[in-house]
Short mmCIF file of C-alpha atoms and ligand atoms in Angstrom, two decimals:
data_model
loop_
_atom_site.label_atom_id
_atom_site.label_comp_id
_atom_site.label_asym_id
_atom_site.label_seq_id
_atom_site.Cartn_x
_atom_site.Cartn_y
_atom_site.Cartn_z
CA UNK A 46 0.00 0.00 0.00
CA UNK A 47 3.01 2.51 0.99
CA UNK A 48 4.37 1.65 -2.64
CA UNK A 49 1.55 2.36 -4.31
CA UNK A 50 1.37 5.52 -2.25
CA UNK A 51 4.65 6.53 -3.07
CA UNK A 52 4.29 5.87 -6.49
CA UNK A 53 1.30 8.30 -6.78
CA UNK A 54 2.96 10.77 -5.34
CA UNK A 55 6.38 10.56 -6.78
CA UNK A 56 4.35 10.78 -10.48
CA UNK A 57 1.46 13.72 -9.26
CA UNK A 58 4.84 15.61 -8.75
CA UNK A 59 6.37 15.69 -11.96
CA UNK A 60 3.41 15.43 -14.26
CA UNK A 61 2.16 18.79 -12.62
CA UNK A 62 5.36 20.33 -14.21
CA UNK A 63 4.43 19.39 -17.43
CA UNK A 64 1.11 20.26 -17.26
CA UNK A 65 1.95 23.48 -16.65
CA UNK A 66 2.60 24.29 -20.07
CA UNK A 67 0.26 26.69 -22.34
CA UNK A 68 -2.72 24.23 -23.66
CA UNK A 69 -4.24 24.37 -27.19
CA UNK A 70 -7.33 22.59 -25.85
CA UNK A 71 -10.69 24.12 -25.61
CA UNK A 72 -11.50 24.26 -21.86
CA UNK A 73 -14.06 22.22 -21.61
CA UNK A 74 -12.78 19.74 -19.34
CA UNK A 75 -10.84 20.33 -15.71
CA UNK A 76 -9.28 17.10 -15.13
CA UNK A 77 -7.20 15.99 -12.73
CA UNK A 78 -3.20 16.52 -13.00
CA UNK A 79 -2.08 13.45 -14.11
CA UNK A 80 -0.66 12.79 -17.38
CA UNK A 81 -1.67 9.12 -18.41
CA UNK A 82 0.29 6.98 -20.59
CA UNK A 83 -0.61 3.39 -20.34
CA UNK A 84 -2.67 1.18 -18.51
CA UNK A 85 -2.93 -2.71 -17.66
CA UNK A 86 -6.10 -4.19 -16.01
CA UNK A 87 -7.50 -1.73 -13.65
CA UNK A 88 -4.13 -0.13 -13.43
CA UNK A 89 -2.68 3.13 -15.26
CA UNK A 90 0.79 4.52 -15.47
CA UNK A 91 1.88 8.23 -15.82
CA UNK A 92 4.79 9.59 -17.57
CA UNK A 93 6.61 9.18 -14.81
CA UNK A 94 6.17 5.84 -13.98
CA UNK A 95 3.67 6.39 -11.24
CA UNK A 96 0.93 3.75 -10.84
CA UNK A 97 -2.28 4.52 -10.17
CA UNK A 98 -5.75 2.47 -9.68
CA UNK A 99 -8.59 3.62 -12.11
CA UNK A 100 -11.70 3.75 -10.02
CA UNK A 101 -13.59 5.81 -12.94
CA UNK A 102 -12.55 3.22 -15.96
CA UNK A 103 -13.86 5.86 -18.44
CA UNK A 104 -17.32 6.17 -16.93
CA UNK A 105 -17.85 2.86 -17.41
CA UNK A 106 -16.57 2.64 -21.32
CA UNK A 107 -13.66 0.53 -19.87
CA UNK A 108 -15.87 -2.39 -17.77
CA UNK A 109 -13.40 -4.81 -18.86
CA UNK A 110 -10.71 -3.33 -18.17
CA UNK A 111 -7.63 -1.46 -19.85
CA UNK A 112 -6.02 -4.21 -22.52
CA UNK A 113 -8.37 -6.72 -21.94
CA UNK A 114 -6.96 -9.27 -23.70
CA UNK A 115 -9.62 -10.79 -25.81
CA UNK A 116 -10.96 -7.85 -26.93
CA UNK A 117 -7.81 -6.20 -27.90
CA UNK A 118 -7.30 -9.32 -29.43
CA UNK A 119 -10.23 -8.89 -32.00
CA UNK A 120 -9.13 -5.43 -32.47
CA UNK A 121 -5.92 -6.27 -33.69
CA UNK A 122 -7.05 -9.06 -36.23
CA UNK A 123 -9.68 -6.93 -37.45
CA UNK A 124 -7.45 -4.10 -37.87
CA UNK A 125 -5.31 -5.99 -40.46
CA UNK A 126 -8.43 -6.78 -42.42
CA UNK A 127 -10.73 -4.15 -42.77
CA UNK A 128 -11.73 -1.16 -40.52
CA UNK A 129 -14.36 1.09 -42.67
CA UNK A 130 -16.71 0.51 -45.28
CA UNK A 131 -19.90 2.73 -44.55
CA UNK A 132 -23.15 1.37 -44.66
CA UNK A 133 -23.48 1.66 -48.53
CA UNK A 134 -22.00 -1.82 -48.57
CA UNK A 135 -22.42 -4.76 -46.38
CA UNK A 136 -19.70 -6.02 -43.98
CA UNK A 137 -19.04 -9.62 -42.68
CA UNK A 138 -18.65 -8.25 -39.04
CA UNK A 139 -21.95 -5.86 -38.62
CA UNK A 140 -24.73 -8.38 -38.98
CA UNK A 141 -23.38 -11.22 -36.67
CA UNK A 142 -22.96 -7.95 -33.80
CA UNK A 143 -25.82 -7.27 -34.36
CA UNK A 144 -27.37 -10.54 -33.84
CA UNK A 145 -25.29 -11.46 -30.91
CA UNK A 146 -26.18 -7.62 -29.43
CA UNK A 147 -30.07 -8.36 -29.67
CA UNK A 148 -29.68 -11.69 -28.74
CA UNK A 149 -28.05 -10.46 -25.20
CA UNK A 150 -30.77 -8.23 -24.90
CA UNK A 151 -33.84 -10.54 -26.09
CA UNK A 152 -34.74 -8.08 -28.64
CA UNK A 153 -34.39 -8.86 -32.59
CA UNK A 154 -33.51 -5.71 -33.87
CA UNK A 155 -29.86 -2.81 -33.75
CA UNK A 156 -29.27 0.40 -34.76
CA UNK A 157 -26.02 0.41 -34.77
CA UNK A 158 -24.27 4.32 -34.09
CA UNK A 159 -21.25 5.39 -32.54
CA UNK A 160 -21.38 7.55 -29.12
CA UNK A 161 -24.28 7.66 -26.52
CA UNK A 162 -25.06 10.62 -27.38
CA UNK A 163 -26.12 8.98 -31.08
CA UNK A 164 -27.75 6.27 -29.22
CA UNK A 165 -29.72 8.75 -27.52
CA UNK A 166 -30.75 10.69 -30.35
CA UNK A 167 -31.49 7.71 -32.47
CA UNK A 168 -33.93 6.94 -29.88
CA UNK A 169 -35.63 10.17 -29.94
CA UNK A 170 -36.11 9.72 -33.58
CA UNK A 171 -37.32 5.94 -33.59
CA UNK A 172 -39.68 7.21 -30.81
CA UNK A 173 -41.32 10.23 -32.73
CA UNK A 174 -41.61 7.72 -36.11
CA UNK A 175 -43.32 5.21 -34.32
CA UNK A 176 -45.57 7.89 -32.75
CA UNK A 177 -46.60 9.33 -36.04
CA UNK A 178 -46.70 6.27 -37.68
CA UNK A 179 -48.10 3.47 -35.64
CA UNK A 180 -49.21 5.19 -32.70
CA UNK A 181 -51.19 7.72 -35.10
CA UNK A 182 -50.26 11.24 -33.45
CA UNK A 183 -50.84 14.41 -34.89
CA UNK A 184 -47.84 15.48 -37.29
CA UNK A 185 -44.98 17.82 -35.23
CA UNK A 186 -46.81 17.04 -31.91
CA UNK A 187 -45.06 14.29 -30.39
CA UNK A 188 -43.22 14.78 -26.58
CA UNK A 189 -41.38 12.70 -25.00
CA UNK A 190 -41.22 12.34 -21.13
CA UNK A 191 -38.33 12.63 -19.45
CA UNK A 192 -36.28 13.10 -16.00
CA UNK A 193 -35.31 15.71 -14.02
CA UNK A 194 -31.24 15.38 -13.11
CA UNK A 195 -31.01 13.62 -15.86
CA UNK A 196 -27.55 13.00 -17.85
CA UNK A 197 -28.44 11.56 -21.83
CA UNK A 198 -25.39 13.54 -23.30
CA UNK A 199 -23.81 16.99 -25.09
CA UNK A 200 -26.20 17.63 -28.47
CA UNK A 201 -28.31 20.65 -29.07
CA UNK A 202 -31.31 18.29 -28.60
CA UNK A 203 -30.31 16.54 -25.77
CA UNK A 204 -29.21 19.42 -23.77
CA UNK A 205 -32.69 20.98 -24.38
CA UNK A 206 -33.90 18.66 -21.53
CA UNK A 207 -31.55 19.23 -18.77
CA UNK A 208 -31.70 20.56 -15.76
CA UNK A 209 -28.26 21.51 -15.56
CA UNK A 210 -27.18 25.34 -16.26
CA UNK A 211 -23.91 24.36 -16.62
CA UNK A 212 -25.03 21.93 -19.67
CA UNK A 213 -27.60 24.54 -21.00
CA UNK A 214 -26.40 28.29 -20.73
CA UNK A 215 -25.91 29.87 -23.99
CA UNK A 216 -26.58 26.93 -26.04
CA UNK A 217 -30.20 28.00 -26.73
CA UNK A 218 -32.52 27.91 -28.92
CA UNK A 219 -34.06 24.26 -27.40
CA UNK A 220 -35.53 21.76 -29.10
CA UNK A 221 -39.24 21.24 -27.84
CA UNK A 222 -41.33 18.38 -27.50
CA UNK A 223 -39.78 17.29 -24.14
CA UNK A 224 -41.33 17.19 -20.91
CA UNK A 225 -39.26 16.36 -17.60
CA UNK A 226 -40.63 15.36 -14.45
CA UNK A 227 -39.07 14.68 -10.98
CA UNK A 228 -37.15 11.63 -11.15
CA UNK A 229 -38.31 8.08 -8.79
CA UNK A 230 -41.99 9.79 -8.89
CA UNK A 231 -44.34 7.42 -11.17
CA UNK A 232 -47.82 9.26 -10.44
CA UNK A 233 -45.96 12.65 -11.76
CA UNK A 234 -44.52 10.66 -14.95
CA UNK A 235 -48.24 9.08 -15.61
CA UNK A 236 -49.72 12.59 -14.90
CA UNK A 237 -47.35 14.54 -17.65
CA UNK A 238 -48.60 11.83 -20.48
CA UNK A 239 -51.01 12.92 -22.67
CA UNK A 240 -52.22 11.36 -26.01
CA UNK A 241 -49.64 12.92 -27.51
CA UNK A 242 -46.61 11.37 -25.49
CA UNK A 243 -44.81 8.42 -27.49
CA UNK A 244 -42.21 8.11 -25.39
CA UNK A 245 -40.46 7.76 -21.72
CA UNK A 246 -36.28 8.03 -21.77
CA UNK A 247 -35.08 7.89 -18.47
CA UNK A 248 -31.40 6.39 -16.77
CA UNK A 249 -32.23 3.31 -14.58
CA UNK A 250 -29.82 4.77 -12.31
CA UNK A 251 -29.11 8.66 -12.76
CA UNK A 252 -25.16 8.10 -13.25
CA UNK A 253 -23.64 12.01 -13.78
CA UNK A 254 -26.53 13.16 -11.08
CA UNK A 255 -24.98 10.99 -8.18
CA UNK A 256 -25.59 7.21 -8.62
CA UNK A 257 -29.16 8.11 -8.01
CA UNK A 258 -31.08 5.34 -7.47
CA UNK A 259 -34.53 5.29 -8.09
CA UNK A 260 -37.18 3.50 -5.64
CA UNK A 261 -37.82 -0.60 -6.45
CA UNK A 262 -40.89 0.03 -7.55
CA UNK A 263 -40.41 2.84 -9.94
CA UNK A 264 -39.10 0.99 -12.73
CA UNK A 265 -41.94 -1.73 -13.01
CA UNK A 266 -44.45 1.52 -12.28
CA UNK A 267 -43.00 2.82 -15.37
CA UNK A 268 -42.99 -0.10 -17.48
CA UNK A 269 -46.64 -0.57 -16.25
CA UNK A 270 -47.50 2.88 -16.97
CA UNK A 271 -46.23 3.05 -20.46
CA UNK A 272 -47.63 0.18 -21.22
CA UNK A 273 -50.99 1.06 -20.26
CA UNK A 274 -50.56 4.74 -22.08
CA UNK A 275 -49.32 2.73 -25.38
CA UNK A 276 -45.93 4.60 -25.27
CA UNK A 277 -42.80 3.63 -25.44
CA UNK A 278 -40.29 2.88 -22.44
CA UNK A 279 -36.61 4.44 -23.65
CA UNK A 280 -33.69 2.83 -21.03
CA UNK A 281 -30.92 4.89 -21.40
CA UNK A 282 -28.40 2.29 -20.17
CA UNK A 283 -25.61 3.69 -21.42
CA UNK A 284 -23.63 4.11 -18.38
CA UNK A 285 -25.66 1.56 -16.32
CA UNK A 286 -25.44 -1.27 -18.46
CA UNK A 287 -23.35 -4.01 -19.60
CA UNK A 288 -22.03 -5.42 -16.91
CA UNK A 289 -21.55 -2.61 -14.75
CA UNK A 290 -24.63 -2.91 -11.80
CA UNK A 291 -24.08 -6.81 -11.78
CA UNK A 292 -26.80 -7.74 -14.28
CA UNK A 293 -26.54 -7.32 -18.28
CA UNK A 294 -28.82 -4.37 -17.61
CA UNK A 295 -29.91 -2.45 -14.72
CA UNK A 296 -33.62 -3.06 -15.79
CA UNK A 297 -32.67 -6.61 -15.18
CA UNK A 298 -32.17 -5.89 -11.57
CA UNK A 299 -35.81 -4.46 -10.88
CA UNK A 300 -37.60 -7.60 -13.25
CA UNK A 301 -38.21 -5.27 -16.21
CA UNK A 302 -37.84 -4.85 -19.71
CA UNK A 303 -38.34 -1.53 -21.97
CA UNK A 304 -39.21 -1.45 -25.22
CA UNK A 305 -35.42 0.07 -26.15
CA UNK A 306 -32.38 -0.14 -24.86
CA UNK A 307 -29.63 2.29 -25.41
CA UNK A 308 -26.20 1.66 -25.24
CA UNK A 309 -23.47 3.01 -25.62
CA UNK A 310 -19.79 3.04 -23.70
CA UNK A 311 -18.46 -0.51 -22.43
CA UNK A 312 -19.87 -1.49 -26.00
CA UNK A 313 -16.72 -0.49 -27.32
CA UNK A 314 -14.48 -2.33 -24.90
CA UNK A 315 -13.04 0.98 -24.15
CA UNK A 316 -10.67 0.67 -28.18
CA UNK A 317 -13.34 2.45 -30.18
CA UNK A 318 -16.60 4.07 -29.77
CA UNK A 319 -19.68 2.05 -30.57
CA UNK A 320 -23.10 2.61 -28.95
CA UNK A 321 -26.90 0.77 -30.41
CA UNK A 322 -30.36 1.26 -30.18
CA UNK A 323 -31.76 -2.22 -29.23
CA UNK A 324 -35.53 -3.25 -29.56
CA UNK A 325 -37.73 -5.18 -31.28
CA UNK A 326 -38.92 -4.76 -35.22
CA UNK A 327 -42.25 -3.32 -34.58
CA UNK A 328 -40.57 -0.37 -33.24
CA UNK A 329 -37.31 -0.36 -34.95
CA UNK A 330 -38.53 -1.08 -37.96
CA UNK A 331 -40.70 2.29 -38.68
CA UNK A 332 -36.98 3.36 -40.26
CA UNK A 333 -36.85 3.00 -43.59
CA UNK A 334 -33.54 3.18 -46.13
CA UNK A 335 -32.17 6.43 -46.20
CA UNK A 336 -34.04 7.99 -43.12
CA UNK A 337 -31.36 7.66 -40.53
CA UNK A 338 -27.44 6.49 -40.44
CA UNK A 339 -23.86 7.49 -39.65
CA UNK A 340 -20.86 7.48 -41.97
CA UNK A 341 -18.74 5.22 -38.92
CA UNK A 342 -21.80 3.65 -37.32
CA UNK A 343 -21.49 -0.43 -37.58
CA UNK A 344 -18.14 -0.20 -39.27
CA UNK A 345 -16.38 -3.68 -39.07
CA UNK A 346 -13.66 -2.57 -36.44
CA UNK A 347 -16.42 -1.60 -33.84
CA UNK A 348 -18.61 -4.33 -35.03
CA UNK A 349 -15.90 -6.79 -34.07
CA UNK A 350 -15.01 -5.34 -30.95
CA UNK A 351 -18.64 -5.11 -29.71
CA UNK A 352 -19.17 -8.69 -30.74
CA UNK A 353 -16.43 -9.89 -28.57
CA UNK A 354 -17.80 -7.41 -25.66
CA UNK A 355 -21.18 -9.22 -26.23
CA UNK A 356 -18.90 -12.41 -26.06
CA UNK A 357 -17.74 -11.23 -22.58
CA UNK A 358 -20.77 -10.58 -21.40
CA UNK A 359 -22.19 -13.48 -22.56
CA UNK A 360 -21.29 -15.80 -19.95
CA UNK A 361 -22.54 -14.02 -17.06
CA UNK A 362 -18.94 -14.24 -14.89
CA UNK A 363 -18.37 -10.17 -15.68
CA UNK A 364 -22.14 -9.64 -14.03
CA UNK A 365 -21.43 -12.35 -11.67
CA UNK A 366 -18.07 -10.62 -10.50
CA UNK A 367 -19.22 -7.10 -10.58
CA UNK A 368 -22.08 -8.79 -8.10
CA UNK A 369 -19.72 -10.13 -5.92
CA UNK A 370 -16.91 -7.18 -5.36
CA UNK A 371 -20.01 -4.55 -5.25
CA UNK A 372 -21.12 -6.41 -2.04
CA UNK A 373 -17.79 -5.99 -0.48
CA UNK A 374 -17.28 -2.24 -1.78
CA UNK A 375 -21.17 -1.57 -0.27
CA UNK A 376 -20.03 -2.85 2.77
CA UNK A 377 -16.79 -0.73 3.52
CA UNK A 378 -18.17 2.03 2.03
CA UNK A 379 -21.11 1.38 4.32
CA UNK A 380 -18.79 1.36 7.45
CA UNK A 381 -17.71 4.81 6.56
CA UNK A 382 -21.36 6.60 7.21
CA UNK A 383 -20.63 9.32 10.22
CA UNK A 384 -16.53 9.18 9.52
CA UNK A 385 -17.03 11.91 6.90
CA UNK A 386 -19.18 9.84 4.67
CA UNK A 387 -22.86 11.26 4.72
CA UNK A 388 -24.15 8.97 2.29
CA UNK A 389 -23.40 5.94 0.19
CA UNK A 390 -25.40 4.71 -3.12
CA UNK A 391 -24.03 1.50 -4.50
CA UNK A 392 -25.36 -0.79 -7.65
CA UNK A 393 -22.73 -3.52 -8.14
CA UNK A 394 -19.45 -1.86 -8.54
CA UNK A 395 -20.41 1.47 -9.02
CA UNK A 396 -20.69 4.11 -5.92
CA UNK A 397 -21.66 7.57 -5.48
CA UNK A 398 -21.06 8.91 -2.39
CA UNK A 399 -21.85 12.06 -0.78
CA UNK A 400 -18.87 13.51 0.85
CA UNK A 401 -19.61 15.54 4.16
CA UNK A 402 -19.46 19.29 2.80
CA UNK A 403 -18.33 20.51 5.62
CA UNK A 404 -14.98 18.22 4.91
CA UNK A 405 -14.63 19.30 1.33
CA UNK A 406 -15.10 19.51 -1.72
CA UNK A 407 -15.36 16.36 -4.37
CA UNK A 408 -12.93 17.48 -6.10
CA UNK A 409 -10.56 17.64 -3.51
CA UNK A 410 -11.18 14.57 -1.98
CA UNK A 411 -10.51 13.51 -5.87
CA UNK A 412 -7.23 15.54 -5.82
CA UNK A 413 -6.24 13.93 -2.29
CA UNK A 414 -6.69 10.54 -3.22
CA UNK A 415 -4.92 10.80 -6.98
CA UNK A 416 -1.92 11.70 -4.69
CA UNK A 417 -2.24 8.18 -2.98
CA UNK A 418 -2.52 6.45 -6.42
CA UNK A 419 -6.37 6.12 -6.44
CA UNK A 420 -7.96 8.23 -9.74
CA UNK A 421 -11.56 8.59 -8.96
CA UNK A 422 -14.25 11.59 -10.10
CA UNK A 423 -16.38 13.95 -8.44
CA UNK A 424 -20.38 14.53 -9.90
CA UNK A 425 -21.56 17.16 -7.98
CA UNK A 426 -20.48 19.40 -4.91
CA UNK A 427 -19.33 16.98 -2.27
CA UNK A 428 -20.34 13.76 -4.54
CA UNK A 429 -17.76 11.44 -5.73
CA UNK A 430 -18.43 8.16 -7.98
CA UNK A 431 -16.40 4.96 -8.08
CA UNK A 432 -16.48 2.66 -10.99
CA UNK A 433 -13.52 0.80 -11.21
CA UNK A 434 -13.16 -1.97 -14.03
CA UNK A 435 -15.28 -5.12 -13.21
CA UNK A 436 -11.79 -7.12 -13.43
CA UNK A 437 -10.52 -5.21 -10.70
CA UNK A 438 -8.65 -7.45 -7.88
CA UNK A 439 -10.50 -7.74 -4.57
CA UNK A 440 -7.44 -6.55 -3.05
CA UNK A 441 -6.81 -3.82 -5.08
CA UNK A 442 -10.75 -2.33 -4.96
CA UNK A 443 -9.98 -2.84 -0.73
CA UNK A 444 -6.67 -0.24 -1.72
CA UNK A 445 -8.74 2.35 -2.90
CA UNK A 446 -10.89 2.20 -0.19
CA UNK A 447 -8.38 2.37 2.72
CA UNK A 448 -6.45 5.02 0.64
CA UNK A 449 -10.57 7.00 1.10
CA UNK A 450 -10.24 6.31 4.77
CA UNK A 451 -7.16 7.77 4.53
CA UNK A 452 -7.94 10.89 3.06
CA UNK A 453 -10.97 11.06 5.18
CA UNK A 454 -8.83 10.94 7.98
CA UNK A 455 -6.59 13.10 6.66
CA UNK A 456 -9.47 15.95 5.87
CA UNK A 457 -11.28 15.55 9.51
CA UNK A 458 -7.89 16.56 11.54
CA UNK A 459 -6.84 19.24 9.49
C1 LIG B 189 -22.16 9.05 -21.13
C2 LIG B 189 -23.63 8.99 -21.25
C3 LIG B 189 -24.28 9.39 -22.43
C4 LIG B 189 -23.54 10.03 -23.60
O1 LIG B 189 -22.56 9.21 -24.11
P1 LIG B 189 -21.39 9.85 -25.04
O2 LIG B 189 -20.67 8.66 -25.59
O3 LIG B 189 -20.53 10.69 -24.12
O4 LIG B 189 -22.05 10.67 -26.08
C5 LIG B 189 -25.65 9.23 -22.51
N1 LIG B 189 -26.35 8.72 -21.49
C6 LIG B 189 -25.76 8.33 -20.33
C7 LIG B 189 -26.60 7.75 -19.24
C8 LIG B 189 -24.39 8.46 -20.17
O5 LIG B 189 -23.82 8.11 -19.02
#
């Protein structure tokens, strides 16, 4: 533990240095001062050698950890083939993904895209087709429900239904034709639908808001709700998903199953992007040739990544394991309630928890422990998430979590 301590430091030190220089990067982005260069596992390195333990893993786009072997594997072959085609041509790679993809989520249909934020979009779009043409409403009236907090990604359209000033400030004009409503609260959803609504898009669990986790029953409200109101049920489970909560899908976790899943992130084993609309061909299948697409979207290279992802995920030990360390991280996080710990959220290995404010900030509790070789992210004010890689060692996740008693510590006798 001193070594890996040590390490951190030693590296925090002279990557700071280097950081210092002038930056031709727009400044969207504060991260923290280290200056990554490889990464093994759940493991990175800096440039100066100092090894640190990735509790974020990319939000979740790197599940399976930094080089996981198989599915840098299928990179690699697939590199030396063929990596682009576009969709004006068929490739041997997209339609068995696709297959495999809606066979993991007992669906029979894949739009395949490239970030979430596609996904997301390509949902909105699916959802408004199907309204106008199967559902029958009124041409240009369509809304779409969705939650407050909630996190679906950076576009125009998606930003038009945040909450978040940060997100939304100066990016006007909005899109319209969304509606949100507080999040975990079914009787508000059902009261905002109207015979105009063809859709519901909500996060499972609110990931960039906190690791919010909505009540048990909100989930199989909504499903029964939607149903009821002949709209669709959109699962953003982009961040949630895919291993991450200890089930293929958080919707697994609560006994439900929308009508489309979105996903994005860990489908691209953390090499390339890839994200997919999943559902079935009623809904799907309102898109005809022509009407929606991406130049990259199911390109062989992310095709045969995603395949082997589906591969991984396949056999149920990556849900299995994230099951099993999540327990043990909710425990010791648990134990840290009232020692400067106000609140802990956990869904398999993935955390959010609320920092007492009168301690500090996220961030610094962030800045503290990437000095003790433990890279982790704040949300929001005194909220910080971990998400390390599902293949992270049992001993190594029970590092990062001494090194957060440590800083805890640290913070309450200063
Ligand atoms: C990250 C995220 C997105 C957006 O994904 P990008 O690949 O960054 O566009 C959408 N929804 C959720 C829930 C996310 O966590």
């Amino acid at each position: 533990m001193s070594a890996v301590l040590s390490a951190g430091q030693a590296a925090a030190g002279d990557t700071s240095a280097e950081l210092a220089t002038e930056s031709h990067l727009a400044h969207t982005y504060h991260p923290l001062e280290v200056m990554v260069e490889s990464g093994e596992g759940a493991w990175v390195t800096d440039t100066a050698g100092g090894r640190y333990l990735d509790c974020l893993a990319a939000y979740s786009a790197v599940n399976f950890g930094h080089g996981h072997p198989a599915l840098i594997a299928a990179a690699k072959q697939q590199l030396d083939r063929i990596t682009l085609t576009s969709r004006a041509f068929h490739n041997d790679k997209l339609e068995p993904f696709a297959a495999a993809l809606a066979a993991l989520a007992g669906k029979d249909m894949v739009i395949p895209m490239n970030t979430g934020a596609e996904a997301v979009e390509s949902g909105i779009k699916v959802a408004r087709a199907w309204g106008y043409r199967v559902k029958g409403v009124a041409q240009g009236m369509a809304n779409i429900i969705v939650a407050d907090g909630n996190f679906h990604g950076r576009t125009t359209t998606i930003i038009s239904f945040s909450n978040d000033p940060v997100a939304t400030d100066d990016f006007g004009p909005f899109t319209p034709g969304f509606r949100s409503v507080p999040y975990g609260d079914a009787a508000a959803l059902e009261a905002a639908i109207d015979e105009n609504t063809v859709a519901v898009l909500i996060e499972p669990i609110q990931g960039e808001a906190g690791i919010v986790i909505p009540p048990a029953e909100y989930l199989p409200a909504v499903r029964e709700i939607t149903t009821r109101h002949n709209v669709l049920f959109i699962a953003d489970e982009i961040q949630s998903g895919l291993g991450r909560t200890g089930a293929t899908f958080q919707c697994d976790n609560v006994g439900v199953v929308p009508d489309l899943y979105l996903l994005g992130k860990a489908l691209g084993g953390g090499i390339v992007p890839v994200s997919a609309v999943v559902g079935n061909s009623d809904i799907l299948g309102v898109l005809g040739a022509g009407e929606h697409g991406s130049t990259f979207g199911g390109n062989p290279l992310a095709a045969a990544v995603g395949t082997a992802v589906v591969e991984l995920l396949a056999t149920g030990e990556m849900q299995e394991r994230a099951r099993m360390l999540g327990a043990r991280l909710d425990a010791r996080l648990t134990a840290l309630i009232g020692r400067g710990v106000v609140a802990v959220r956990t869904a398999g290995l993935w955390a959010g928890i609320d920092i007492d404010p009168e301690l500090a900030t996220g961030r610094e509790v962030c800045e503290r422990l990437m000095l003790r070789g433990v890279l982790a992210k704040d949300t929001h004010g005194s909220t910080i998430r971990l998400a390390p890689p599902i293949v992270v060692e049992a001993a190594d996740l029970d590092i990062a979590i001494d090194q957060l008693e440590a800083v805890l510590e640290e913070l309450a006798g200063r």
